[in-house]
Short mmCIF file of C-alpha atoms and ligand atoms in Angstrom, two decimals:
data_model
loop_
_atom_site.label_atom_id
_atom_site.label_comp_id
_atom_site.label_asym_id
_atom_site.label_seq_id
_atom_site.Cartn_x
_atom_site.Cartn_y
_atom_site.Cartn_z
CA MET A 1251 -27.87 80.65 110.68
CA PRO A 1252 -25.10 80.87 107.89
CA HIS A 1253 -27.21 84.29 106.17
CA ALA A 1254 -28.61 83.24 103.01
CA PRO A 1255 -28.10 85.51 99.92
CA SER A 1256 -31.56 87.31 97.75
CA SER A 1257 -32.00 84.51 94.60
CA PRO A 1258 -29.27 85.68 91.85
CA THR A 1259 -30.02 88.51 90.00
CA PRO A 1260 -28.79 87.83 86.14
CA THR A 1261 -29.39 92.02 84.85
CA THR A 1262 -27.54 92.59 81.59
CA ALA A 1263 -25.36 96.01 80.65
CA ARG A 1264 -24.92 97.29 76.73
CA ARG A 1265 -23.97 100.46 75.18
CA SER A 1266 -25.28 103.52 77.04
CA GLY A 1267 -25.80 107.09 75.08
CA PRO A 1268 -23.78 109.61 77.34
CA LEU A 1269 -24.15 109.92 80.57
CA SER A 1270 -25.31 112.64 82.66
CA GLY A 1271 -26.52 114.73 86.11
CA ARG A 1272 -25.12 114.83 89.22
CA LEU A 1273 -24.90 111.80 91.47
CA ARG A 1274 -24.06 111.08 95.48
CA VAL A 1275 -22.96 107.85 95.65
CA PRO A 1276 -24.17 105.67 99.51
CA GLY A 1277 -21.59 106.11 102.49
CA ASP A 1278 -18.64 104.92 103.13
CA LYS A 1279 -18.43 100.93 104.04
CA SER A 1280 -15.25 101.94 105.87
CA ILE A 1281 -16.61 104.51 107.72
CA SER A 1282 -20.64 102.95 108.47
CA HIS A 1283 -18.57 100.12 110.14
CA ARG A 1284 -16.67 101.60 112.64
CA SER A 1285 -18.96 104.29 113.40
CA LEU A 1286 -21.61 101.67 114.42
CA ILE A 1287 -18.45 99.39 116.93
CA LEU A 1288 -17.48 102.91 118.20
CA GLY A 1289 -21.13 104.36 118.58
CA ALA A 1290 -22.03 100.37 120.72
CA LEU A 1291 -18.84 100.59 123.15
CA ALA A 1292 -19.38 104.60 124.00
CA VAL A 1293 -20.98 105.10 127.06
CA GLY A 1294 -24.13 107.25 125.80
CA GLU A 1295 -26.08 107.65 122.85
CA THR A 1296 -24.09 108.21 118.94
CA ARG A 1297 -25.86 109.94 115.91
CA ILE A 1298 -25.41 109.04 112.72
CA SER A 1299 -26.92 110.25 109.76
CA GLY A 1300 -25.74 109.52 105.93
CA LEU A 1301 -24.53 105.43 107.19
CA LEU A 1302 -24.86 103.41 104.35
CA GLU A 1303 -27.23 100.75 104.51
CA GLY A 1304 -26.37 98.32 102.49
CA GLU A 1305 -26.36 94.59 103.14
CA ASP A 1306 -22.44 94.74 104.96
CA VAL A 1307 -23.23 97.21 107.54
CA LEU A 1308 -27.14 96.06 108.57
CA ASN A 1309 -25.17 93.30 109.46
CA THR A 1310 -23.03 94.49 111.85
CA ALA A 1311 -25.44 97.34 113.12
CA LYS A 1312 -26.97 94.06 113.60
CA ALA A 1313 -24.52 92.40 115.44
CA MET A 1314 -23.78 95.21 117.34
CA ARG A 1315 -27.82 95.15 118.38
CA ALA A 1316 -26.63 91.24 120.01
CA LEU A 1317 -23.68 92.28 121.99
CA GLY A 1318 -25.88 94.83 124.40
CA ALA A 1319 -26.32 97.99 122.31
CA GLN A 1320 -29.15 99.53 121.76
CA VAL A 1321 -29.43 100.31 118.02
CA ARG A 1322 -32.14 101.97 116.34
CA ARG A 1323 -32.89 103.31 112.94
CA THR A 1324 -34.37 106.99 112.92
CA GLY A 1325 -34.68 108.03 109.59
CA ASP A 1326 -33.29 107.82 106.32
CA GLY A 1327 -29.79 106.91 107.28
CA ALA A 1328 -29.59 108.49 110.54
CA TRP A 1329 -29.11 106.13 113.07
CA SER A 1330 -28.59 105.87 116.48
CA ILE A 1331 -26.39 104.21 119.25
CA GLN A 1332 -26.69 103.70 122.36
CA GLY A 1333 -23.52 102.20 123.08
CA VAL A 1334 -22.46 99.45 126.64
CA GLY A 1335 -18.85 101.00 126.78
CA VAL A 1336 -15.99 100.00 126.03
CA GLY A 1337 -15.38 95.84 127.89
CA GLY A 1338 -19.57 96.23 128.22
CA PHE A 1339 -20.83 93.65 125.39
CA ALA A 1340 -23.12 90.84 127.42
CA ASP A 1341 -22.81 87.06 125.18
CA PRO A 1342 -24.62 87.07 122.10
CA ALA A 1343 -27.39 84.41 122.70
CA GLU A 1344 -26.68 83.44 118.97
CA ALA A 1345 -23.84 82.83 116.24
CA LEU A 1346 -23.02 87.52 114.55
CA ASP A 1347 -23.43 86.99 110.92
CA PHE A 1348 -21.92 88.72 109.52
CA GLY A 1349 -23.44 88.01 105.65
CA ASN A 1350 -20.38 88.19 103.00
CA SER A 1351 -18.64 91.14 105.28
CA GLY A 1352 -14.98 91.20 106.20
CA THR A 1353 -14.89 94.46 107.80
CA GLY A 1354 -17.16 93.57 109.49
CA CYS A 1355 -17.44 89.85 111.42
CA ARG A 1356 -12.85 91.86 111.86
CA LEU A 1357 -12.83 95.01 112.82
CA ALA A 1358 -16.13 93.04 115.76
CA LEU A 1359 -13.96 89.83 116.09
CA GLY A 1360 -11.14 92.77 117.47
CA ALA A 1361 -13.68 94.49 119.49
CA VAL A 1362 -15.10 91.16 120.74
CA GLY A 1363 -11.55 89.61 121.45
CA GLY A 1364 -11.36 92.53 124.48
CA CYS A 1365 -14.49 91.24 126.65
CA PRO A 1366 -14.75 88.79 128.84
CA ILE A 1367 -17.16 86.99 126.71
CA THR A 1368 -17.79 84.62 123.88
CA ALA A 1369 -19.58 85.15 120.75
CA THR A 1370 -20.06 83.07 117.93
CA PHE A 1371 -18.77 84.05 114.36
CA ASP A 1372 -20.30 83.30 110.35
CA GLY A 1373 -20.56 83.96 108.06
CA ASP A 1374 -22.02 83.18 104.15
CA ALA A 1375 -20.15 80.74 101.91
CA SER A 1376 -17.56 84.02 100.31
CA LEU A 1377 -16.65 85.47 104.30
CA ARG A 1378 -15.91 81.18 105.41
CA LYS A 1379 -13.43 80.83 102.49
CA ARG A 1380 -12.14 84.29 103.75
CA PRO A 1381 -8.34 84.05 106.34
CA MET A 1382 -9.34 84.92 109.94
CA GLN A 1383 -6.51 83.56 110.77
CA ARG A 1384 -3.96 86.84 110.54
CA VAL A 1385 -6.32 88.45 113.51
CA LEU A 1386 -6.25 86.27 115.74
CA ASP A 1387 -2.28 86.39 115.86
CA PRO A 1388 -2.46 89.05 117.61
CA LEU A 1389 -5.72 88.61 119.66
CA ALA A 1390 -4.01 86.00 121.03
CA ARG A 1391 -1.13 87.54 122.27
CA ILE A 1392 -3.54 89.39 123.47
CA GLY A 1393 -5.37 86.40 125.81
CA ALA A 1394 -8.45 86.04 123.37
CA ARG A 1395 -9.18 81.89 122.07
CA PRO A 1396 -10.71 80.44 119.59
CA LEU A 1397 -12.67 77.71 121.61
CA ALA A 1398 -13.77 76.27 117.83
CA ALA A 1399 -12.88 77.28 114.62
CA ALA A 1400 -13.09 75.52 110.88
CA ASP A 1401 -9.47 74.15 108.72
CA GLY A 1402 -7.01 77.07 108.82
CA GLY A 1403 -8.96 79.10 111.50
CA ARG A 1404 -12.12 80.05 109.31
CA LEU A 1405 -15.58 81.01 110.06
CA PRO A 1406 -17.94 79.15 112.12
CA LEU A 1407 -16.17 80.44 114.91
CA THR A 1408 -16.01 81.30 118.49
CA LEU A 1409 -13.98 83.19 120.16
CA ALA A 1410 -14.20 83.69 123.73
CA GLY A 1411 -12.36 87.21 124.69
CA ALA A 1412 -9.52 88.03 126.84
CA ARG A 1413 -10.60 88.98 130.55
CA ASP A 1414 -7.81 90.92 131.32
CA PRO A 1415 -6.69 92.32 127.95
CA ILE A 1416 -3.09 92.02 127.04
CA PRO A 1417 -1.56 95.98 125.60
CA ILE A 1418 1.42 94.47 122.91
CA VAL A 1419 3.23 96.16 120.18
CA TYR A 1420 2.03 94.71 117.15
CA GLU A 1421 3.92 94.81 112.35
CA PRO A 1422 1.35 93.44 110.78
CA PRO A 1423 2.08 91.35 108.33
CA VAL A 1424 0.00 92.22 105.26
CA ALA A 1425 -0.67 95.76 104.83
CA SER A 1426 -3.98 95.02 105.79
CA ALA A 1427 -6.62 98.42 107.84
CA GLN A 1428 -9.00 95.95 109.06
CA LEU A 1429 -6.41 93.87 110.62
CA LYS A 1430 -5.28 97.26 111.99
CA SER A 1431 -8.56 98.22 113.42
CA ALA A 1432 -9.07 94.61 115.17
CA VAL A 1433 -6.53 95.32 117.24
CA LEU A 1434 -6.78 98.84 118.30
CA LEU A 1435 -10.13 97.16 118.71
CA ALA A 1436 -9.22 94.59 121.29
CA GLY A 1437 -6.65 97.05 123.08
CA LEU A 1438 -9.55 99.79 124.22
CA ALA A 1439 -10.18 97.52 127.10
CA ALA A 1440 -6.22 96.91 128.02
CA PRO A 1441 -4.05 99.04 130.23
CA GLY A 1442 -1.45 101.05 128.69
CA GLU A 1443 -0.21 101.34 125.28
CA THR A 1444 -1.98 98.95 122.15
CA THR A 1445 0.49 99.36 119.20
CA VAL A 1446 0.52 99.61 115.59
CA VAL A 1447 3.27 99.71 113.76
CA GLU A 1448 2.10 99.68 110.40
CA GLN A 1449 5.50 99.46 106.44
CA GLU A 1450 2.00 100.91 104.19
CA ALA A 1451 -0.02 103.30 105.66
CA THR A 1452 -3.84 102.28 104.81
CA ARG A 1453 -6.96 103.83 105.83
CA ASP A 1454 -7.22 105.30 108.77
CA HIS A 1455 -10.45 105.64 109.54
CA THR A 1456 -10.25 103.91 112.67
CA GLU A 1457 -8.02 105.91 114.79
CA ARG A 1458 -9.40 108.78 113.19
CA MET A 1459 -12.73 107.80 114.80
CA LEU A 1460 -11.89 106.87 117.72
CA ALA A 1461 -10.30 110.23 118.34
CA HIS A 1462 -13.40 111.65 117.47
CA PHE A 1463 -15.09 108.99 120.47
CA GLY A 1464 -12.50 110.74 122.92
CA ALA A 1465 -10.00 107.73 122.82
CA GLU A 1466 -5.86 109.27 123.02
CA VAL A 1467 -3.94 107.89 119.89
CA ARG A 1468 -0.91 108.85 118.62
CA VAL A 1469 -0.56 108.72 114.52
CA GLU A 1470 4.17 108.90 114.11
CA PRO A 1471 5.41 108.37 110.51
CA HIS A 1472 7.10 105.33 110.13
CA GLY A 1473 9.85 104.25 107.10
CA THR A 1474 9.15 105.06 103.82
CA HIS A 1475 5.24 104.66 103.58
CA GLY A 1476 4.81 103.33 107.18
CA ARG A 1477 2.71 104.91 110.31
CA ARG A 1478 3.24 103.95 114.44
CA ILE A 1479 -0.20 103.83 115.86
CA THR A 1480 -0.49 104.63 119.67
CA LEU A 1481 -3.94 103.65 121.24
CA THR A 1482 -3.90 104.89 125.57
CA GLY A 1483 -5.78 101.10 126.47
CA GLN A 1484 -8.66 101.30 129.31
CA ALA A 1485 -10.58 104.24 127.47
CA GLU A 1486 -13.64 105.82 128.26
CA LEU A 1487 -15.41 106.58 124.77
CA ARG A 1488 -17.33 109.52 124.58
CA PRO A 1489 -20.84 109.01 122.11
CA ALA A 1490 -19.40 110.85 118.98
CA VAL A 1491 -21.84 112.70 116.46
CA VAL A 1492 -20.80 110.96 113.02
CA ARG A 1493 -21.37 112.31 109.48
CA VAL A 1494 -20.78 109.58 107.09
CA PRO A 1495 -19.18 110.60 103.26
CA ALA A 1496 -19.72 109.30 100.17
CA ASP A 1497 -18.12 106.45 98.99
CA PRO A 1498 -14.75 107.11 97.52
CA SER A 1499 -14.77 103.58 96.16
CA SER A 1500 -18.66 103.37 94.88
CA ALA A 1501 -18.02 106.45 93.31
CA ALA A 1502 -14.99 104.57 91.51
CA PHE A 1503 -17.60 102.74 89.33
CA PRO A 1504 -20.38 106.38 87.63
CA LEU A 1505 -16.17 107.68 87.87
CA VAL A 1506 -15.28 104.96 85.08
CA ALA A 1507 -18.95 104.65 83.17
CA ALA A 1508 -18.37 107.88 82.73
CA LEU A 1509 -14.75 108.27 81.20
CA ILE A 1510 -15.73 105.76 79.20
CA SER A 1511 -18.66 106.55 78.00
CA ALA A 1512 -18.27 108.64 74.55
CA ARG A 1513 -19.49 112.67 74.89
CA SER A 1514 -20.18 111.90 78.35
CA GLU A 1515 -20.15 114.20 81.92
CA ILE A 1516 -21.08 114.01 85.36
CA ILE A 1517 -20.35 115.31 88.65
CA LEU A 1518 -19.93 113.30 92.11
CA GLU A 1519 -21.04 114.89 95.27
CA GLY A 1520 -19.25 114.95 98.13
CA VAL A 1521 -17.08 111.67 97.32
CA MET A 1522 -14.49 111.13 100.79
CA THR A 1523 -11.14 113.06 99.25
CA ASN A 1524 -8.43 110.79 102.72
CA PRO A 1525 -5.35 110.88 100.58
CA LEU A 1526 -5.34 107.16 102.28
CA ARG A 1527 -8.54 105.90 99.70
CA THR A 1528 -6.87 108.12 96.29
CA GLY A 1529 -5.22 106.62 95.31
CA LEU A 1530 -8.04 105.58 92.08
CA MET A 1531 -8.09 109.40 91.53
CA THR A 1532 -4.01 109.41 90.68
CA THR A 1533 -3.97 106.84 88.90
CA LEU A 1534 -6.43 107.42 86.45
CA ARG A 1535 -5.39 110.86 85.89
CA GLU A 1536 -1.70 109.86 85.13
CA MET A 1537 -3.46 107.82 82.89
CA GLY A 1538 -5.37 110.54 81.25
CA ALA A 1539 -8.68 111.50 82.84
CA ALA A 1540 -10.41 114.05 83.35
CA ILE A 1541 -11.72 115.30 87.04
CA ASP A 1542 -12.20 117.66 88.18
CA ILE A 1543 -12.39 119.17 91.62
CA LEU A 1544 -14.84 121.71 92.34
CA GLU A 1545 -15.33 122.01 95.30
CA LEU A 1546 -13.04 120.65 98.45
CA ARG A 1547 -14.83 120.69 102.05
CA ASN A 1548 -14.43 119.25 105.65
CA GLU A 1549 -17.18 117.90 106.47
CA GLY A 1550 -17.40 115.59 109.85
CA GLY A 1551 -13.43 115.04 110.23
CA GLU A 1552 -13.29 113.93 105.91
CA GLU A 1553 -12.48 115.98 103.36
CA VAL A 1554 -14.50 115.34 100.85
CA ALA A 1555 -15.03 116.65 97.53
CA ASP A 1556 -17.82 117.66 94.77
CA MET A 1557 -16.32 115.84 91.07
CA ARG A 1558 -17.02 116.95 87.74
CA VAL A 1559 -16.05 113.67 85.24
CA ARG A 1560 -15.70 113.94 81.75
CA ALA A 1561 -15.02 110.79 78.55
CA SER A 1562 -11.84 111.03 78.97
CA SER A 1563 -8.50 109.25 76.64
CA LEU A 1564 -6.61 107.29 78.82
CA CYS A 1565 -3.50 105.78 78.56
CA GLY A 1566 -2.18 102.59 79.98
CA VAL A 1567 0.96 103.49 82.80
CA GLU A 1568 2.26 100.90 85.21
CA VAL A 1569 0.82 101.79 88.61
CA PRO A 1570 3.46 100.84 91.62
CA ALA A 1571 3.08 98.30 94.32
CA GLU A 1572 3.56 101.02 97.38
CA ARG A 1573 -0.20 102.91 95.88
CA ALA A 1574 -2.14 99.34 96.59
CA PRO A 1575 -3.11 99.87 99.98
CA ALA A 1576 -4.39 103.34 99.06
CA MET A 1577 -6.68 101.51 96.10
CA ILE A 1578 -7.16 97.88 97.43
CA ASP A 1579 -10.92 97.55 96.55
CA GLU A 1580 -10.62 99.44 92.99
CA TYR A 1581 -8.55 96.53 90.82
CA PRO A 1582 -11.28 95.62 89.14
CA ILE A 1583 -12.48 99.32 88.03
CA LEU A 1584 -9.41 100.25 87.41
CA ALA A 1585 -8.73 97.24 85.22
CA VAL A 1586 -11.24 97.81 83.25
CA ALA A 1587 -10.79 101.69 82.47
CA ALA A 1588 -7.57 99.65 81.77
CA ALA A 1589 -9.41 98.02 78.93
CA TYR A 1590 -10.66 101.07 77.36
CA ALA A 1591 -7.41 102.98 77.60
CA VAL A 1592 -4.49 103.03 74.79
CA GLY A 1593 -1.93 100.93 76.03
CA VAL A 1594 -0.91 98.59 78.30
CA THR A 1595 -1.99 99.35 82.29
CA ARG A 1596 0.74 97.17 84.75
CA MET A 1597 -0.95 96.89 88.30
CA ARG A 1598 1.91 95.81 90.32
CA GLY A 1599 1.42 93.90 93.43
CA LEU A 1600 -1.56 93.18 93.64
CA LYS A 1601 -1.59 89.57 95.80
CA GLU A 1602 -4.13 90.66 98.89
CA LEU A 1603 -6.56 90.45 95.54
CA ARG A 1604 -6.76 86.99 96.87
CA VAL A 1605 -8.33 86.72 99.80
CA LYS A 1606 -11.37 89.32 98.81
CA GLU A 1607 -14.88 88.66 98.74
CA SER A 1608 -14.14 85.84 95.60
CA ASP A 1609 -9.76 85.72 93.97
CA ARG A 1610 -10.28 89.02 93.05
CA LEU A 1611 -7.21 88.94 90.52
CA ALA A 1612 -8.14 85.58 88.58
CA ALA A 1613 -12.04 86.95 88.28
CA THR A 1614 -11.23 90.19 87.57
CA ALA A 1615 -8.79 88.87 84.91
CA ASP A 1616 -11.36 85.45 83.85
CA MET A 1617 -14.20 89.61 83.86
CA LEU A 1618 -11.81 91.29 81.00
CA ARG A 1619 -10.57 88.37 79.45
CA HIS A 1620 -14.40 87.20 79.07
CA ASN A 1621 -15.11 90.20 76.81
CA GLY A 1622 -11.96 90.43 74.89
CA VAL A 1623 -9.75 92.04 76.86
CA ALA A 1624 -5.53 90.54 76.83
CA VAL A 1625 -4.70 90.35 80.40
CA GLU A 1626 -2.32 88.73 82.17
CA ILE A 1627 -1.11 87.84 85.60
CA GLU A 1628 2.67 87.30 85.74
CA GLY A 1629 2.89 86.61 89.70
CA ASP A 1630 1.75 89.73 92.14
CA ASP A 1631 1.00 91.85 89.27
CA LEU A 1632 -1.66 92.59 86.65
CA ILE A 1633 -1.54 93.11 82.94
CA VAL A 1634 -3.33 94.72 80.75
CA GLU A 1635 -3.70 95.69 77.14
CA GLY A 1636 -6.22 98.37 76.45
CA LYS A 1637 -6.89 98.66 72.84
CA GLY A 1638 -9.37 101.82 73.34
CA GLY A 1639 -12.27 99.61 73.75
CA ALA A 1640 -13.82 96.01 74.34
CA ARG A 1641 -14.86 93.49 72.58
CA GLY A 1642 -18.02 92.98 75.42
CA GLY A 1643 -20.86 89.09 74.81
CA GLY A 1644 -19.00 87.92 78.31
CA HIS A 1645 -20.97 85.90 80.66
CA VAL A 1646 -19.19 87.20 83.31
CA ALA A 1647 -19.36 84.61 86.96
CA THR A 1648 -20.02 87.54 89.59
CA HIS A 1649 -18.40 84.52 92.50
CA MET A 1650 -19.89 86.95 95.06
CA ASP A 1651 -18.00 89.51 94.08
CA HIS A 1652 -20.48 92.94 94.34
CA ARG A 1653 -17.33 94.85 92.86
CA ILE A 1654 -16.80 92.22 90.04
CA ALA A 1655 -20.60 92.33 89.50
CA MET A 1656 -20.50 96.53 89.64
CA SER A 1657 -17.13 96.45 87.31
CA ALA A 1658 -18.69 94.32 84.73
CA LEU A 1659 -22.09 95.89 84.24
CA VAL A 1660 -19.45 99.21 84.02
CA MET A 1661 -17.84 97.91 81.27
CA GLY A 1662 -20.43 96.96 78.96
CA LEU A 1663 -22.13 100.07 79.09
CA ALA A 1664 -19.25 101.05 76.17
CA SER A 1665 -18.21 97.33 75.24
CA ASP A 1666 -19.46 96.41 70.74
CA ALA A 1667 -21.74 93.70 72.57
CA PRO A 1668 -23.58 93.35 75.64
CA VAL A 1669 -21.66 92.26 79.26
CA ALA A 1670 -24.26 89.59 81.61
CA VAL A 1671 -22.47 88.95 85.13
CA ASP A 1672 -24.79 86.03 86.41
CA ASP A 1673 -25.72 88.06 89.84
CA ALA A 1674 -25.50 90.84 90.30
CA SER A 1675 -27.74 91.28 93.52
CA PHE A 1676 -24.28 91.03 96.33
CA ILE A 1677 -24.29 95.31 94.57
CA ALA A 1678 -26.29 95.43 97.85
CA THR A 1679 -24.09 94.73 99.97
CA SER A 1680 -22.00 97.62 99.67
CA PHE A 1681 -24.63 100.27 97.28
CA PRO A 1682 -27.55 99.77 96.95
CA GLY A 1683 -29.46 101.49 94.85
CA PHE A 1684 -26.36 100.95 91.84
CA VAL A 1685 -28.43 99.66 89.02
CA GLU A 1686 -30.78 102.52 89.42
CA LEU A 1687 -28.67 105.00 90.68
CA MET A 1688 -27.21 104.64 86.47
CA ARG A 1689 -29.87 104.46 84.98
CA ALA A 1690 -31.16 107.37 85.93
CA ALA A 1691 -27.57 108.91 84.54
CA GLY A 1692 -28.26 106.76 80.81
CA ALA A 1693 -26.81 104.26 81.38
CA ASP A 1694 -28.62 101.15 80.23
CA LEU A 1695 -29.58 98.15 82.46
CA ALA A 1696 -31.59 95.34 83.08
C1 LIG B 360 -11.80 98.10 104.57
C2 LIG B 360 -9.96 97.24 104.45
C3 LIG B 360 -9.37 96.45 102.89
C4 LIG B 360 -10.85 96.82 102.12
C5 LIG B 360 -12.36 96.58 102.81
C6 LIG B 360 -12.52 97.08 104.05
C7 LIG B 360 -11.57 98.51 106.39
O1 LIG B 360 -9.39 95.48 103.57
O2 LIG B 360 -10.31 96.00 101.35
O3 LIG B 360 -13.03 96.69 101.40
O4 LIG B 360 -12.22 99.36 106.21
O5 LIG B 360 -10.99 98.83 106.53
P1 LIG B 360 -8.28 94.71 104.56
O6 LIG B 360 -7.66 95.34 105.29
O7 LIG B 360 -8.31 93.30 104.64
O8 LIG B 360 -7.00 94.59 103.48
#
């Protein structure tokens, strides 16, 4: 059965008083998915704390259970997994439903692709539109094959994993951490070395976590912006303790809300500052944002920081295409900051935004346009003409996309007229408690 979304929740944001307080956003989505999948592939008990308990990650937990791992919630954000070992997945009795999540689905395709089992993958109407062929291509070289798929290799699809997985050297045609991760996860069961050569480095949580679980992984620089990642296969993964840091992609929403709402000052606690995730911070600082790092520390293998954010006058900037992988999920909220800046912001090289939970390039432009902001798409670039504010008054279609919903609501916290979204229910995929957390900081959301 495909995932049934909860009933639509129209929500409106109104201009709010200054935002204040200490806020901790939920655990990182990328690390949460990976900790469940690697826990399921290790032999013995993995313990996770701070897991993001959003719908996307809960669907991955269910999928790992359906594949044979024991997955238990032991407390708030605390989970225990008894893994089955690399190559140890069993045929699931029913289709695996990944709901809205490209990450859960593509990483699980990789993990299943290296096992001699057959599984059906499905998701909601948004996920059914997203490209999966990009993952099926390298998996075919490894020895996995789709038995059935919708047009263009889309979901629902049934994958027969490789009986004797072949180690490959793979150069992804697009900068995608999901694609890289799928290949590495399939390569876990292959003899010899599986190598991914990236022209542009993407988030490195899979390779870091594989090493944390005891696999042999080598990472070398490649070209100007790339990396070459080599995994030694037929690895025996050891169970691990994983502490999930706060998600910088979720922190982005209260952060920009504080920047654009007059006299705001907030502290964001324990936000992960992995350099492959901090493109938004770099860009906002170039725009003049007052973001101070109060305390930098290492938590469970990742650098995290408490950040103080104060309302700031922003100016327009050029965002280079090579920064896109380090802020790929942050463009909708950056576009909101750009509307409140003075001057033109040009964000280059956003082709991949067209295949996110929605066509995010179009959805972001529509969101701004409906609220009186001058915006254009030129090729793969998004150009926002900032006038230091937004008229608001728009009704935004979120297209089953959590980040469009949150961006639009943040925009409405400082616009002249309120901003309404048709459906805020998808926010629960990545940021459960968003509305409550923002309200506690002083946001007028209803
Ligand atoms: C993710 C990778 C990115 C990102 C997504 C999470 C991951 O997708 O947009 O939200 O955890 O690997 P792509 O790999 O498709 O760029």
